[in-house]
PDB file of C-alpha atoms in Angstrom:
ATOM      1  CA  MET A 219     -42.856  76.267  -7.785  1.00 96.00           C
ATOM      2  CA  ASP A 220     -42.855  74.259  -4.663  1.00 96.00           C
ATOM      3  CA  SER A 221     -42.701  70.347  -5.803  1.00 98.00           C
ATOM      4  CA  MET A 222     -42.635  68.305  -9.323  1.00 98.00           C
ATOM      5  CA  ILE A 223     -44.494  65.627  -9.821  1.00 98.00           C
ATOM      6  CA  PHE A 224     -43.128  63.157 -12.569  1.00 98.00           C
ATOM      7  CA  ASP A 225     -45.051  60.619 -14.637  1.00 98.00           C
ATOM      8  CA  LEU A 226     -42.488  57.628 -14.442  1.00 97.00           C
ATOM      9  CA  ASP A 227     -42.938  55.425 -18.013  1.00 95.00           C
ATOM     10  CA  GLY A 228     -41.398  57.735 -21.075  1.00 95.00           C
ATOM     11  CA  THR A 229     -40.361  60.194 -18.507  1.00 98.00           C
ATOM     12  CA  LEU A 230     -37.767  58.915 -16.054  1.00 98.00           C
ATOM     13  CA  TRP A 231     -37.549  55.734 -17.835  1.00 97.00           C
ATOM     14  CA  ASP A 232     -38.005  53.544 -20.245  1.00 95.00           C
ATOM     15  CA  SER A 233     -39.150  49.479 -19.104  1.00 95.00           C
ATOM     16  CA  THR A 234     -40.425  48.237 -22.596  1.00 93.00           C
ATOM     17  CA  ASP A 235     -37.779  45.172 -22.325  1.00 95.00           C
ATOM     18  CA  THR A 236     -38.320  43.994 -19.156  1.00 96.00           C
ATOM     19  CA  VAL A 237     -42.099  44.368 -19.239  1.00 94.00           C
ATOM     20  CA  LEU A 238     -42.097  42.485 -22.913  1.00 94.00           C
ATOM     21  CA  LEU A 239     -40.334  39.777 -21.391  1.00 95.00           C
ATOM     22  CA  ALA A 240     -41.985  39.137 -18.607  1.00 94.00           C
ATOM     23  CA  TRP A 241     -45.980  39.360 -20.687  1.00 92.00           C
ATOM     24  CA  ASN A 242     -44.516  36.893 -23.054  1.00 92.00           C
ATOM     25  CA  ARG A 243     -43.668  34.543 -20.702  1.00 92.00           C
ATOM     26  CA  LEU A 244     -46.997  34.487 -19.312  1.00 93.00           C
ATOM     27  CA  LEU A 245     -48.378  34.160 -22.738  1.00 90.00           C
ATOM     28  CA  LYS A 246     -47.275  30.918 -22.835  1.00 89.00           C
ATOM     29  CA  ASP A 247     -49.638  30.035 -20.039  1.00 90.00           C
ATOM     30  CA  TYR A 248     -52.293  31.466 -22.457  1.00 90.00           C
ATOM     31  CA  THR A 249     -53.506  28.970 -24.955  1.00 86.00           C
ATOM     32  CA  LYS A 250     -56.457  31.477 -26.139  1.00 85.00           C
ATOM     33  CA  ILE A 251     -54.138  34.229 -26.962  1.00 87.00           C
ATOM     34  CA  LYS A 252     -52.507  33.259 -30.528  1.00 82.00           C
ATOM     35  CA  ARG A 253     -49.756  36.485 -30.547  1.00 82.00           C
ATOM     36  CA  GLU A 254     -46.962  37.438 -28.442  1.00 87.00           C
ATOM     37  CA  ILE A 255     -46.879  40.964 -27.606  1.00 91.00           C
ATOM     38  CA  THR A 256     -44.250  43.280 -29.650  1.00 93.00           C
ATOM     39  CA  LYS A 257     -42.113  46.542 -28.228  1.00 90.00           C
ATOM     40  CA  GLU A 258     -44.140  48.625 -30.886  1.00 90.00           C
ATOM     41  CA  ASP A 259     -47.884  47.006 -28.583  1.00 91.00           C
ATOM     42  CA  LEU A 260     -46.731  47.824 -25.026  1.00 89.00           C
ATOM     43  CA  GLN A 261     -44.890  51.722 -26.258  1.00 84.00           C
ATOM     44  CA  GLY A 262     -48.490  51.795 -28.070  1.00 85.00           C
ATOM     45  CA  VAL A 263     -50.256  51.525 -24.696  1.00 87.00           C
ATOM     46  CA  MET A 264     -48.088  53.268 -22.071  1.00 79.00           C
ATOM     47  CA  GLY A 265     -49.617  55.527 -19.968  1.00 76.00           C
ATOM     48  CA  LEU A 266     -53.008  53.635 -19.983  1.00 81.00           C
ATOM     49  CA  GLN A 267     -54.438  52.454 -16.812  1.00 86.00           C
ATOM     50  CA  VAL A 268     -53.981  48.378 -16.860  1.00 88.00           C
ATOM     51  CA  PRO A 269     -57.973  47.591 -17.928  1.00 89.00           C
ATOM     52  CA  GLU A 270     -57.706  49.766 -21.178  1.00 91.00           C
ATOM     53  CA  ILE A 271     -54.167  48.040 -22.077  1.00 90.00           C
ATOM     54  CA  GLY A 272     -56.036  44.693 -21.857  1.00 91.00           C
ATOM     55  CA  LYS A 273     -58.766  46.192 -24.538  1.00 92.00           C
ATOM     56  CA  ARG A 274     -56.337  47.858 -26.472  1.00 92.00           C
ATOM     57  CA  LEU A 275     -53.823  44.745 -27.077  1.00 92.00           C
ATOM     58  CA  PHE A 276     -56.453  41.526 -26.486  1.00 91.00           C
ATOM     59  CA  PRO A 277     -59.975  43.134 -27.888  1.00 91.00           C
ATOM     60  CA  ASP A 278     -60.778  39.647 -29.134  1.00 88.00           C
ATOM     61  CA  LEU A 279     -60.266  37.699 -25.863  1.00 89.00           C
ATOM     62  CA  ASP A 280     -62.929  36.820 -23.056  1.00 91.00           C
ATOM     63  CA  GLU A 281     -63.924  39.521 -20.590  1.00 91.00           C
ATOM     64  CA  ALA A 282     -62.692  36.911 -17.754  1.00 92.00           C
ATOM     65  CA  THR A 283     -59.841  35.113 -19.655  1.00 92.00           C
ATOM     66  CA  ARG A 284     -58.669  39.032 -19.834  1.00 91.00           C
ATOM     67  CA  LYS A 285     -59.431  39.766 -16.538  1.00 91.00           C
ATOM     68  CA  ARG A 286     -57.493  37.091 -14.934  1.00 93.00           C
ATOM     69  CA  PHE A 287     -54.155  38.015 -17.434  1.00 92.00           C
ATOM     70  CA  LEU A 288     -53.996  41.218 -16.695  1.00 91.00           C
ATOM     71  CA  GLU A 289     -53.998  40.404 -13.007  1.00 92.00           C
ATOM     72  CA  GLU A 290     -51.251  37.420 -13.402  1.00 95.00           C
ATOM     73  CA  SER A 291     -49.018  39.848 -15.435  1.00 92.00           C
ATOM     74  CA  CYS A 292     -49.165  43.045 -13.398  1.00 93.00           C
ATOM     75  CA  ILE A 293     -47.694  40.663 -10.673  1.00 95.00           C
ATOM     76  CA  VAL A 294     -45.314  39.192 -13.081  1.00 95.00           C
ATOM     77  CA  GLU A 295     -44.328  42.439 -14.446  1.00 95.00           C
ATOM     78  CA  ASN A 296     -43.782  43.271 -10.846  1.00 96.00           C
ATOM     79  CA  THR A 297     -41.344  40.756 -10.233  1.00 96.00           C
ATOM     80  CA  PHE A 298     -39.449  40.999 -13.202  1.00 96.00           C
ATOM     81  CA  ILE A 299     -39.158  45.069 -13.255  1.00 97.00           C
ATOM     82  CA  GLY A 300     -38.044  44.567  -9.245  1.00 96.00           C
ATOM     83  CA  LYS A 301     -35.248  41.886 -10.190  1.00 96.00           C
ATOM     84  CA  GLN A 302     -34.180  43.422 -13.722  1.00 96.00           C
ATOM     85  CA  GLY A 303     -35.300  46.835 -13.676  1.00 97.00           C
ATOM     86  CA  GLY A 304     -35.553  49.372 -16.376  1.00 97.00           C
ATOM     87  CA  ILE A 305     -33.270  51.613 -18.454  1.00 97.00           C
ATOM     88  CA  LEU A 306     -33.248  54.873 -17.136  1.00 98.00           C
ATOM     89  CA  PHE A 307     -33.101  58.288 -19.217  1.00 98.00           C
ATOM     90  CA  GLU A 308     -29.551  59.887 -19.227  1.00 96.00           C
ATOM     91  CA  GLN A 309     -28.753  61.635 -16.279  1.00 97.00           C
ATOM     92  CA  VAL A 310     -32.066  60.914 -14.286  1.00 98.00           C
ATOM     93  CA  GLU A 311     -30.455  60.295 -10.944  1.00 98.00           C
ATOM     94  CA  GLU A 312     -28.148  63.249 -11.268  1.00 98.00           C
ATOM     95  CA  VAL A 313     -30.866  65.521 -11.739  1.00 98.00           C
ATOM     96  CA  LEU A 314     -33.350  63.875  -9.014  1.00 98.00           C
ATOM     97  CA  LYS A 315     -30.751  64.629  -6.780  1.00 98.00           C
ATOM     98  CA  ILE A 316     -29.842  68.250  -7.624  1.00 98.00           C
ATOM     99  CA  LEU A 317     -33.959  68.815  -7.940  1.00 98.00           C
ATOM    100  CA  SER A 318     -35.030  67.284  -4.481  1.00 98.00           C
ATOM    101  CA  GLN A 319     -32.381  69.791  -3.195  1.00 98.00           C
ATOM    102  CA  LYS A 320     -34.739  72.504  -4.010  1.00 97.00           C
ATOM    103  CA  TYR A 321     -38.429  71.086  -4.732  1.00 98.00           C
ATOM    104  CA  LYS A 322     -40.660  67.916  -3.218  1.00 98.00           C
ATOM    105  CA  LEU A 323     -40.516  65.478  -5.610  1.00 98.00           C
ATOM    106  CA  PHE A 324     -43.816  62.916  -6.208  1.00 98.00           C
ATOM    107  CA  ILE A 325     -44.454  60.247  -8.991  1.00 98.00           C
ATOM    108  CA  VAL A 326     -47.774  59.774  -9.942  1.00 98.00           C
ATOM    109  CA  SER A 327     -48.080  56.965 -12.615  1.00 97.00           C
ATOM    110  CA  ASN A 328     -51.223  54.841 -14.437  1.00 95.00           C
ATOM    111  CA  CYS A 329     -49.253  51.617 -13.423  1.00 94.00           C
ATOM    112  CA  GLN A 330     -50.851  48.704 -11.409  1.00 94.00           C
ATOM    113  CA  ASP A 331     -50.228  48.620  -7.455  1.00 96.00           C
ATOM    114  CA  GLY A 332     -46.306  47.492  -7.001  1.00 97.00           C
ATOM    115  CA  TYR A 333     -44.523  48.771 -10.035  1.00 96.00           C
ATOM    116  CA  ILE A 334     -43.516  51.990  -8.535  1.00 98.00           C
ATOM    117  CA  GLU A 335     -41.768  50.190  -5.537  1.00 97.00           C
ATOM    118  CA  ALA A 336     -40.250  47.575  -8.108  1.00 97.00           C
ATOM    119  CA  PHE A 337     -38.920  50.370  -9.854  1.00 98.00           C
ATOM    120  CA  TYR A 338     -37.753  51.907  -6.438  1.00 97.00           C
ATOM    121  CA  GLN A 339     -36.333  48.452  -5.137  1.00 95.00           C
ATOM    122  CA  TYR A 340     -34.057  48.072  -8.200  1.00 97.00           C
ATOM    123  CA  HIS A 341     -32.793  51.219  -9.129  1.00 98.00           C
ATOM    124  CA  GLN A 342     -32.496  52.552  -5.549  1.00 97.00           C
ATOM    125  CA  LEU A 343     -34.503  56.096  -6.237  1.00 98.00           C
ATOM    126  CA  GLU A 344     -37.009  56.425  -3.281  1.00 98.00           C
ATOM    127  CA  LYS A 345     -34.507  58.537  -1.307  1.00 98.00           C
ATOM    128  CA  TYR A 346     -35.648  61.629  -3.852  1.00 98.00           C
ATOM    129  CA  PHE A 347     -39.041  61.006  -3.589  1.00 98.00           C
ATOM    130  CA  ILE A 348     -41.414  62.242  -0.648  1.00 98.00           C
ATOM    131  CA  ASP A 349     -44.815  60.287  -1.822  1.00 98.00           C
ATOM    132  CA  TYR A 350     -46.592  58.789  -5.073  1.00 98.00           C
ATOM    133  CA  GLU A 351     -49.733  57.446  -5.851  1.00 98.00           C
ATOM    134  CA  ASN A 352     -51.493  55.219  -8.824  1.00 97.00           C
ATOM    135  CA  PRO A 353     -55.097  54.045  -9.976  1.00 95.00           C
ATOM    136  CA  GLY A 354     -53.958  50.238  -8.759  1.00 93.00           C
ATOM    137  CA  ARG A 355     -54.122  51.746  -5.089  1.00 95.00           C
ATOM    138  CA  THR A 356     -56.871  53.936  -5.595  1.00 97.00           C
ATOM    139  CA  GLY A 357     -58.761  53.031  -8.365  1.00 95.00           C
ATOM    140  CA  LEU A 358     -58.651  57.005  -8.967  1.00 97.00           C
ATOM    141  CA  SER A 359     -57.770  59.057 -12.628  1.00 96.00           C
ATOM    142  CA  LYS A 360     -54.047  60.388 -12.993  1.00 97.00           C
ATOM    143  CA  GLY A 361     -55.684  63.863 -12.676  1.00 98.00           C
ATOM    144  CA  GLU A 362     -57.322  62.671  -9.418  1.00 98.00           C
ATOM    145  CA  ASN A 363     -54.127  60.805  -8.171  1.00 98.00           C
ATOM    146  CA  ILE A 364     -52.319  64.465  -8.481  1.00 98.00           C
ATOM    147  CA  GLN A 365     -54.995  66.061  -7.095  1.00 98.00           C
ATOM    148  CA  LEU A 366     -54.672  63.256  -4.371  1.00 98.00           C
ATOM    149  CA  ILE A 367     -51.006  64.436  -4.228  1.00 98.00           C
ATOM    150  CA  ILE A 368     -51.345  67.824  -3.933  1.00 98.00           C
ATOM    151  CA  GLU A 369     -53.981  67.697  -1.247  1.00 98.00           C
ATOM    152  CA  ARG A 370     -52.415  64.706   0.963  1.00 98.00           C
ATOM    153  CA  ASN A 371     -49.010  66.632   1.178  1.00 98.00           C
ATOM    154  CA  LYS A 372     -50.136  70.425   0.664  1.00 98.00           C
ATOM    155  CA  LEU A 373     -48.350  71.434  -2.100  1.00 98.00           C
ATOM    156  CA  SER A 374     -49.061  74.972  -3.236  1.00 97.00           C
ATOM    157  CA  GLN A 375     -47.547  75.629  -6.652  1.00 97.00           C
ATOM    158  CA  PRO A 376     -46.575  71.970  -8.379  1.00 98.00           C
ATOM    159  CA  VAL A 377     -45.985  71.278 -12.086  1.00 98.00           C
ATOM    160  CA  TYR A 378     -46.296  68.032 -13.792  1.00 98.00           C
ATOM    161  CA  VAL A 379     -43.925  66.395 -15.667  1.00 98.00           C
ATOM    162  CA  GLY A 380     -45.014  63.946 -18.366  1.00 98.00           C
ATOM    163  CA  ASP A 381     -44.467  62.530 -21.908  1.00 97.00           C
ATOM    164  CA  THR A 382     -48.541  61.872 -23.343  1.00 95.00           C
ATOM    165  CA  GLU A 383     -51.491  63.644 -24.289  1.00 95.00           C
ATOM    166  CA  GLY A 384     -52.746  61.906 -21.203  1.00 94.00           C
ATOM    167  CA  ASP A 385     -50.694  63.491 -18.711  1.00 97.00           C
ATOM    168  CA  ARG A 386     -50.976  66.871 -20.405  1.00 97.00           C
ATOM    169  CA  LYS A 387     -54.787  66.055 -19.783  1.00 97.00           C
ATOM    170  CA  ALA A 388     -54.135  65.054 -16.153  1.00 98.00           C
ATOM    171  CA  ALA A 389     -51.933  68.210 -15.457  1.00 98.00           C
ATOM    172  CA  LYS A 390     -54.952  69.938 -16.440  1.00 98.00           C
ATOM    173  CA  TYR A 391     -57.542  68.396 -14.458  1.00 98.00           C
ATOM    174  CA  ALA A 392     -55.443  69.078 -11.469  1.00 98.00           C
ATOM    175  CA  GLY A 393     -55.468  72.724 -12.292  1.00 98.00           C
ATOM    176  CA  ILE A 394     -51.221  72.309 -12.616  1.00 98.00           C
ATOM    177  CA  PRO A 395     -48.751  73.171 -15.264  1.00 98.00           C
ATOM    178  CA  PHE A 396     -47.674  70.929 -17.456  1.00 98.00           C
ATOM    179  CA  VAL A 397     -43.694  70.084 -18.470  1.00 98.00           C
ATOM    180  CA  TYR A 398     -43.517  68.100 -21.744  1.00 98.00           C
ATOM    181  CA  ALA A 399     -40.872  65.262 -21.907  1.00 98.00           C
ATOM    182  CA  LYS A 400     -40.836  65.635 -25.530  1.00 97.00           C
ATOM    183  CA  TYR A 401     -37.881  62.707 -25.510  1.00 97.00           C
ATOM    184  CA  GLY A 402     -40.902  60.087 -24.034  1.00 95.00           C
ATOM    185  CA  PHE A 403     -42.826  58.260 -25.715  1.00 92.00           C
ATOM    186  CA  GLY A 404     -46.188  60.352 -26.607  1.00 92.00           C
ATOM    187  CA  GLN A 405     -47.099  63.371 -28.926  1.00 93.00           C
ATOM    188  CA  VAL A 406     -48.520  66.694 -26.923  1.00 95.00           C
ATOM    189  CA  SER A 407     -49.455  69.514 -29.084  1.00 87.00           C
ATOM    190  CA  GLU A 408     -50.153  71.950 -25.964  1.00 96.00           C
ATOM    191  CA  TYR A 409     -47.790  72.486 -23.054  1.00 98.00           C
ATOM    192  CA  ASP A 410     -46.163  75.403 -20.047  1.00 98.00           C
ATOM    193  CA  TYR A 411     -42.937  73.762 -20.680  1.00 98.00           C
ATOM    194  CA  VAL A 412     -40.842  71.585 -22.613  1.00 98.00           C
ATOM    195  CA  ILE A 413     -37.903  69.561 -22.367  1.00 98.00           C
ATOM    196  CA  GLU A 414     -35.723  67.802 -25.058  1.00 97.00           C
ATOM    197  CA  THR A 415     -34.076  65.915 -22.380  1.00 98.00           C
ATOM    198  CA  VAL A 416     -34.139  65.454 -18.546  1.00 98.00           C
ATOM    199  CA  ASP A 417     -31.371  67.496 -17.432  1.00 97.00           C
ATOM    200  CA  ASP A 418     -33.399  70.578 -18.652  1.00 98.00           C
ATOM    201  CA  LEU A 419     -35.153  70.697 -16.017  1.00 98.00           C
ATOM    202  CA  VAL A 420     -32.396  71.910 -14.063  1.00 97.00           C
ATOM    203  CA  ARG A 421     -32.038  74.224 -16.395  1.00 95.00           C
ATOM    204  CA  ILE A 422     -35.391  75.597 -16.724  1.00 95.00           C
ATOM    205  CA  PHE A 423     -36.285  75.430 -12.825  1.00 95.00           C
TER     206      PHE A 423
END
């Protein structure tokens, strides 16, 4: 193994509270949306691409309004994340520091453009990662973005660390082993490795 590619939400951190605050602040400007978003709502769509999140949370909203809300929410969300951050899982930075001395580290997340940068901005973890990718920049699926990272950085034996079934399928699509972060948001039945806490990565690898 020469590298680790990480999912972000549910794997390295939980940004739900900050995202919830950003979205509900923006919802006040949308009279067509009669409800606030709950924490359970957001956790139920973590790992999905932005258009799919919009369809799941606002199925009755007309397409034009939903598209406008999602575009604005991404901007507001990135601003809030950059200023307030999220909750890093226990020992994340210590583990990244140790792993980065042995492996090349990357992030591939199903987020909008600017989200990973906001994560870096607040928590100052960019120094541990070589590259990152997301559909907000490429328009590609998670599996395709993993492949892009592999090709762009000439990786020979990477693994993907994530917490959802979508992450498992993306790793399978890219043809690499999947490490299931059991402490995250999703339930996964098949995996190559499983970790109960972030620091299990140091013990296993």
